[in-house]
Coordinates of C-alpha atoms and ligand atoms in Angstrom, one line a residue:
X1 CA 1.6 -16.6 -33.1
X2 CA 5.0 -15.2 -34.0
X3 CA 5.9 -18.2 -36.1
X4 CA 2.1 -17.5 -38.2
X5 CA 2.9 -14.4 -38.8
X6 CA 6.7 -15.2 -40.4
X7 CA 9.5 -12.7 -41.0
X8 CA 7.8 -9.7 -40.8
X9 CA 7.3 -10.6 -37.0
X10 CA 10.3 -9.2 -36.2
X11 CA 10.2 -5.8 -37.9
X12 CA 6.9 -5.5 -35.7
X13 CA 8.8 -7.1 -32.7
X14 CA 11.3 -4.3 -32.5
X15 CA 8.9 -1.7 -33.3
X16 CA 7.1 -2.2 -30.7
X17 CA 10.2 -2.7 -28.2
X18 CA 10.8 0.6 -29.4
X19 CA 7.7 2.3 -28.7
X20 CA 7.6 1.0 -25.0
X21 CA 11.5 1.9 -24.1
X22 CA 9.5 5.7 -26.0
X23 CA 6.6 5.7 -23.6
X24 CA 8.9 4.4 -20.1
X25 CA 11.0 7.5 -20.7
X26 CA 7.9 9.7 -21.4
X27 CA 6.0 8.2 -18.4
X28 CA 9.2 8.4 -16.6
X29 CA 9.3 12.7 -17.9
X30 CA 6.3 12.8 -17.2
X31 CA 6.8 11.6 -13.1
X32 CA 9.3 14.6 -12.5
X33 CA 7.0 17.1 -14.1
X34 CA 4.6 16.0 -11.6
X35 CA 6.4 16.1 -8.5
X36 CA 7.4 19.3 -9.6
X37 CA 4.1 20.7 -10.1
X38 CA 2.7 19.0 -6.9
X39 CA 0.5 16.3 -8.4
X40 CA 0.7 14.0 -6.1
X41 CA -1.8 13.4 -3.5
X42 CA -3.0 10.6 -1.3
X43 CA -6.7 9.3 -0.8
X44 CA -8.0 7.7 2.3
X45 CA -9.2 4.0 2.7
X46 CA -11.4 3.6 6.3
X47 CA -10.1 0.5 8.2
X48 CA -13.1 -0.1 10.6
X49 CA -13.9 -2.8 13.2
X50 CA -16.0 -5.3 11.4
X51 CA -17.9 -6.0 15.0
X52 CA -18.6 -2.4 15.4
X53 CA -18.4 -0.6 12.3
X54 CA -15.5 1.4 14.3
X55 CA -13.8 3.3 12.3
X56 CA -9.6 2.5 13.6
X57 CA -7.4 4.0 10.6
X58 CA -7.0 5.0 7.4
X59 CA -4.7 3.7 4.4
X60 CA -3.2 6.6 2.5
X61 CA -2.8 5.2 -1.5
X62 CA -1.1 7.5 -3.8
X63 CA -2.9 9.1 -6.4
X64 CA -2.1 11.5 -9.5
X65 CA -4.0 14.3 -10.3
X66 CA -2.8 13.9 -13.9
X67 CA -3.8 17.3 -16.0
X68 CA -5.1 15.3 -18.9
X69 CA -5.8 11.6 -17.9
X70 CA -7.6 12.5 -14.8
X71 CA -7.0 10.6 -11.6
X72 CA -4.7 7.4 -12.2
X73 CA -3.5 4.7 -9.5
X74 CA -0.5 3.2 -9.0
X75 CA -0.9 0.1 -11.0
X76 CA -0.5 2.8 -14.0
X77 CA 3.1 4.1 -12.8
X78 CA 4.3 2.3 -9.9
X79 CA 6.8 -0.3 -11.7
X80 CA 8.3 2.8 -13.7
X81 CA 8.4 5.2 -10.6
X82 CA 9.9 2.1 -8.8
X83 CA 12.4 1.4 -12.0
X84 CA 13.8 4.6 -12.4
X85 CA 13.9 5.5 -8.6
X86 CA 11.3 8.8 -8.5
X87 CA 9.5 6.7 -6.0
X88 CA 11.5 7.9 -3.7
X89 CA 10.9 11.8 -3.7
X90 CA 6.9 10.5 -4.6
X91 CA 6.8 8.7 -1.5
X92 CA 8.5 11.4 0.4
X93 CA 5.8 13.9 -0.8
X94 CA 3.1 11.4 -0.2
X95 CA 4.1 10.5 3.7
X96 CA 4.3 14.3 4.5
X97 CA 1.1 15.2 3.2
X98 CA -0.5 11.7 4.4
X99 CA 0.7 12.6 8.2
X100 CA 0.0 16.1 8.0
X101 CA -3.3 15.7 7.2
X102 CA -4.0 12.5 9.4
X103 CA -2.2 15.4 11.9
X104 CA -5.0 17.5 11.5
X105 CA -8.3 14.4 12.4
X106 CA -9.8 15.9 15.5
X107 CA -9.8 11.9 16.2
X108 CA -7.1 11.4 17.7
X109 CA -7.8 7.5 18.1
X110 CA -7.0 6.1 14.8
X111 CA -4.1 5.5 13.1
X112 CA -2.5 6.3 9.5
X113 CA -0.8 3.5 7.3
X114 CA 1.2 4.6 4.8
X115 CA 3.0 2.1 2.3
X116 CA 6.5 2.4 2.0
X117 CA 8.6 0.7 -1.2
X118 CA 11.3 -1.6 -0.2
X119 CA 14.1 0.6 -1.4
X120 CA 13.6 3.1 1.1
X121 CA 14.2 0.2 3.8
X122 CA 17.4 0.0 2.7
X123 CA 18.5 2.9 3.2
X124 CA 19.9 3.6 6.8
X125 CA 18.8 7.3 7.4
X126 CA 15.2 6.3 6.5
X127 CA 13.9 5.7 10.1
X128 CA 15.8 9.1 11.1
X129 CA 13.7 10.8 8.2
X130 CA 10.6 9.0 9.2
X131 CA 10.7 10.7 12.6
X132 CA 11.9 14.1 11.7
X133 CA 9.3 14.2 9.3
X134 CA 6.3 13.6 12.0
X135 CA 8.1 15.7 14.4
X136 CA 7.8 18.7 11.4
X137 CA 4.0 17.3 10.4
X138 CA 3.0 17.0 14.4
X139 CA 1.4 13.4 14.2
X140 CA 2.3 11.1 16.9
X141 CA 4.8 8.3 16.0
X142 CA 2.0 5.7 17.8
X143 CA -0.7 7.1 15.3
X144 CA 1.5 5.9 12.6
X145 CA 2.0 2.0 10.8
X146 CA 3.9 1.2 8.1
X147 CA 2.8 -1.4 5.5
X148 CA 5.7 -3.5 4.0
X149 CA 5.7 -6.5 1.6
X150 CA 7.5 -9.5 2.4
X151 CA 9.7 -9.4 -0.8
X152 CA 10.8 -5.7 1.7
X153 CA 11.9 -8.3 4.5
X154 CA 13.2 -11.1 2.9
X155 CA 15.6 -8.6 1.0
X156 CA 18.2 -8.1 3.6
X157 CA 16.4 -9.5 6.5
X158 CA 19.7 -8.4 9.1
X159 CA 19.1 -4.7 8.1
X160 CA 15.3 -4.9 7.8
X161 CA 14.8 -6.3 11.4
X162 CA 17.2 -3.5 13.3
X163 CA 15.3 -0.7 11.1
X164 CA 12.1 -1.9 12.3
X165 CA 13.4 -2.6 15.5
X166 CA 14.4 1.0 16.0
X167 CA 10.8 2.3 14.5
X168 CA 9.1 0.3 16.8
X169 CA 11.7 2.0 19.4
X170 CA 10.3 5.5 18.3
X171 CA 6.6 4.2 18.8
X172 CA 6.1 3.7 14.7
X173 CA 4.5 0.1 14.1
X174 CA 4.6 -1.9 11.1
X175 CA 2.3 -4.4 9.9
X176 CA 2.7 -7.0 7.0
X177 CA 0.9 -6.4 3.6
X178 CA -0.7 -8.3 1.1
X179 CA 0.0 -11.7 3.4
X180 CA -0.4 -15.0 2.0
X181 CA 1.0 -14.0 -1.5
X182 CA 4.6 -15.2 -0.7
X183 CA 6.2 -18.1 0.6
X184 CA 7.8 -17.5 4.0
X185 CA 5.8 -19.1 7.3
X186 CA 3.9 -17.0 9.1
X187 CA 6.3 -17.8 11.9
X188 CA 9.5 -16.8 10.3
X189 CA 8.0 -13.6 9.4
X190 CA 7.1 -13.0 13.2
X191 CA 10.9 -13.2 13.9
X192 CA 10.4 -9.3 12.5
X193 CA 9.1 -6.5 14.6
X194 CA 5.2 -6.4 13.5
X195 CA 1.9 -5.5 14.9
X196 CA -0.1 -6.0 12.5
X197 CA -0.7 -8.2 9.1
X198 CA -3.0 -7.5 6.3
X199 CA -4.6 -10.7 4.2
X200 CA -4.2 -10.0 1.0
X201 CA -7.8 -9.7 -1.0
X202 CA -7.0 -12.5 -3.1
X203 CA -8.2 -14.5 -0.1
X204 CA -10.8 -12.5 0.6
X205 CA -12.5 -12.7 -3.3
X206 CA -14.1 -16.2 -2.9
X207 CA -15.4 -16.0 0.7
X208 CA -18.6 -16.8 1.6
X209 CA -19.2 -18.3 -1.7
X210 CA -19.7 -22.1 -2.9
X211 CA -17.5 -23.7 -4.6
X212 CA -13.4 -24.9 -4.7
X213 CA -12.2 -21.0 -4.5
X214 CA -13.4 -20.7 -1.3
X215 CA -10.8 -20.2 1.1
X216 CA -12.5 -20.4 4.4
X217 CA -9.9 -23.0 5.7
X218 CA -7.0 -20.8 4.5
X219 CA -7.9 -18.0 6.5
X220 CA -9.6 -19.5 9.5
X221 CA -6.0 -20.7 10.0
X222 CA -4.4 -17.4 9.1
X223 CA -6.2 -16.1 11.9
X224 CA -5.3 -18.3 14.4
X225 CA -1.6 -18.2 14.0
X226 CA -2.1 -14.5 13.8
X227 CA -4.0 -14.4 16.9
X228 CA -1.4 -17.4 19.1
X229 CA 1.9 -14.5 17.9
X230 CA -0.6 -11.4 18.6
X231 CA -1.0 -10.0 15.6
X232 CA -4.1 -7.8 14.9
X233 CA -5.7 -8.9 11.3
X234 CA -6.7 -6.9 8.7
X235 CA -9.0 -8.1 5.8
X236 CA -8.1 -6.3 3.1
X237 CA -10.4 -5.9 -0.4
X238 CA -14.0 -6.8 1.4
X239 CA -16.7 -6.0 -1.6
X240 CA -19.6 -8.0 -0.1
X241 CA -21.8 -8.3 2.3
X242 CA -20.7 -12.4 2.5
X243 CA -17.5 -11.5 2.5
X244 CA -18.1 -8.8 5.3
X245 CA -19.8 -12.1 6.8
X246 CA -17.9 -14.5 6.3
X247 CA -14.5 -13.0 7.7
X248 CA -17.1 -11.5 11.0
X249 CA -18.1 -15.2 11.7
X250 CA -14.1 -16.2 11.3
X251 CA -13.1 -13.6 13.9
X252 CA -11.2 -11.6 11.8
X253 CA -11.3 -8.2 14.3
X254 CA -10.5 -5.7 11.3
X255 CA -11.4 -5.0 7.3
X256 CA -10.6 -2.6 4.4
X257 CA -12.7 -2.8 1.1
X258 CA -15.2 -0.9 -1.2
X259 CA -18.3 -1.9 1.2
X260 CA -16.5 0.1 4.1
X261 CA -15.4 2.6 2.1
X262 CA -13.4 3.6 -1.0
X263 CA -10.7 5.7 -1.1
X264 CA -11.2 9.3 -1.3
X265 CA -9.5 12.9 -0.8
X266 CA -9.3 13.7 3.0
X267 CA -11.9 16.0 2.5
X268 CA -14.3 13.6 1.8
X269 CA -14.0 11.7 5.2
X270 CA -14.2 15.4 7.0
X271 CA -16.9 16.3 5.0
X272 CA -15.2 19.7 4.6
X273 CA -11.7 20.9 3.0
X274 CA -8.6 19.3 4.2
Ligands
C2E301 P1 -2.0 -2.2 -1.3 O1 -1.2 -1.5 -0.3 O2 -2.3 -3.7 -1.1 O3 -3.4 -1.4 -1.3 C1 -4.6 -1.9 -1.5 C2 -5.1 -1.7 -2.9 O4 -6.4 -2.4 -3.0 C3 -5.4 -0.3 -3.3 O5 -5.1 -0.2 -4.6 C4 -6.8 -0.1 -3.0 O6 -7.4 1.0 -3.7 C5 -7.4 -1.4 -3.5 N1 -8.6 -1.8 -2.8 C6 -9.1 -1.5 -1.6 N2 -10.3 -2.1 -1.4 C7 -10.6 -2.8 -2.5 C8 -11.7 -3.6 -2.9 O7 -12.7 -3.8 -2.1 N3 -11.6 -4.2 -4.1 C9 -10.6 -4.0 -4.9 N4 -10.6 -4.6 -6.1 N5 -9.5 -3.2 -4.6 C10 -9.5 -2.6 -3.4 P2 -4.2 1.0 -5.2 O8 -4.6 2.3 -4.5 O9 -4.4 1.0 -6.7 O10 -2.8 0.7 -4.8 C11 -2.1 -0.4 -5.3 C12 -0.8 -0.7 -4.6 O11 0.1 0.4 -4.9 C13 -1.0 -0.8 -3.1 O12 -1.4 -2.1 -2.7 C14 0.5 -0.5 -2.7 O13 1.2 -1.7 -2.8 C15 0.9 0.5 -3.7 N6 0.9 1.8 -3.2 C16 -0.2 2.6 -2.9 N7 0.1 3.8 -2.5 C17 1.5 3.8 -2.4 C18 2.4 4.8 -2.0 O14 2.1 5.9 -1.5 N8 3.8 4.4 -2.1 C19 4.1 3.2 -2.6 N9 5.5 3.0 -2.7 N10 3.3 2.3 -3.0 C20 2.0 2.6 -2.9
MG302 MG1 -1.1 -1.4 1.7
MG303 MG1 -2.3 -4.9 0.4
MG304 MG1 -1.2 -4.9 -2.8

């Protein structure tokens, strides 16, 4: 295409360099003006017991209550919050409010996952602040899980294994997200601390239909290595009833997803103000 459109390609090549390097350092504006004015909040994803319909925990995502493009995710300002390191003071804001208000559940059985960005891992006070923080919020350290990516291990795996190591010390579990995207064995990733891994939805899409996407055999065998290391499973991104199904007959004990639930201000779940 570039070569089609001939020289002026580059005029429109820079130009529109240009404008994105513009809209990263608005964006990026934009993120400190929100801290500063409190936009940040996190929604609630049920995680329930696909047997039971149990409810077990919730996921807090962060959302921003942006004052003219309404709600947006994080797929819209992660990789900038990430790139210019407000995720930090985002996420800090986001796991006090998260535990306060999971703090505040009269159920006191089910847990709160919150999902921490692998630059936070490496810093060494971060388990220090983790606890002082639920010690100021009141939630128990064993009410609390938290989700990391295996790109967060693999990292500085030394590091990454005595930080969850002492967590796991102060009664704070962790359990593997998005599993099944990377490349490391399920059994080199057990050499860390974990109680829990999440298959990622990708897997999750095509079950319980026909065809070649179907990854029954994937996950029947994610399971069972999860189950021999005991690890609890969560299916993450369940929209269907098959797939509900589907993962039930597998033996998969746990599921996220639209059909449970989608996430949604504390309030919603209490069915009053949080
Ligand atoms: P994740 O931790 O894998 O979270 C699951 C994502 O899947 C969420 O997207 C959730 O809204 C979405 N989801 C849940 N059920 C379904 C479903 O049935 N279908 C589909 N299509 N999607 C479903 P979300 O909220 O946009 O978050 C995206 C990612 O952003 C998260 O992926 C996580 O990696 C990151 N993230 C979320 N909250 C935080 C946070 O507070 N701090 C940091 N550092 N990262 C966060
Ligand atoms: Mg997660
Ligand atoms: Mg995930
Ligand atoms: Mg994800």
């Amino acid at each position: 295409r570039a070569k089609s459109l001939g020289r002026k390609c580059f005029v429109l090549f820079d130009a529109s360099l240009q404008r994105e390097a513009i809209d990263v350092l608005a964006l990026e504006g934009e993120l400190r003006d929100a801290l500063e004015h409190d936009q940040f909040e996190p929604y609630f994803q049920p995680i329930l017991r696909l047997a039971s319909d149990e409810l077990v925990g919730y996921e807090a995502l962060l959302r921003w209550n942006h004052p003219t493009r309404g709600v947006l995710g994080p797929p819209e300002f992660l990789q900038v919050a990430e790139d210019c390191g407000v995720i930090e003071a985002i996420d800090w804001r986001m796991f006090e409010l998260s535990c306060e208000r999971a703090a505040r559940l009269d159920r006191v059985d089910t847990y709160l996952t919150i999902n921490v960005s692998p630059r936070h891992l490496r810093h060494a006070d971060f388990d220090t602040r983790l606890i002082d923080m639920l010690a100021r919020t009141g939630l128990s350290p064993t009410r609390l899980l938290i989700e990391i990516t295996e790109g967060s291990l693999l990292d500085d795996p030394e590091c990454m294994r005595a930080t969850l190591a002492r967590l796991q010390a102060a009664g704070i579990g962790a359990a593997l997200d998005d599993f099944g995207t990377g490349y490391s064995s399920l059994s080199y990733l057990h050499s860390f601390p974990m109680k829990k891994l999440k298959i990622d939805r990708s897997f999750v899409v095509a079950l319980g239909s026909q065809g070649e996407e179907n990854h029954t055999s994937v996950v029947a065998a994610i399971l069972a290595l999860a189950g021999a290391l005991g690890l609890g499973v969560v299916a993450e991104g369940i929209e269907t009833q098959q797939q509900r199904d589907a993962l039930a007959a597998l033996g998969c004990e746990y599921g996220q997803g639209f059909l449970l639930g989608r996430p949604a201000p504390m309030a919603h779940w209490l069915g009053r103000d949080a």
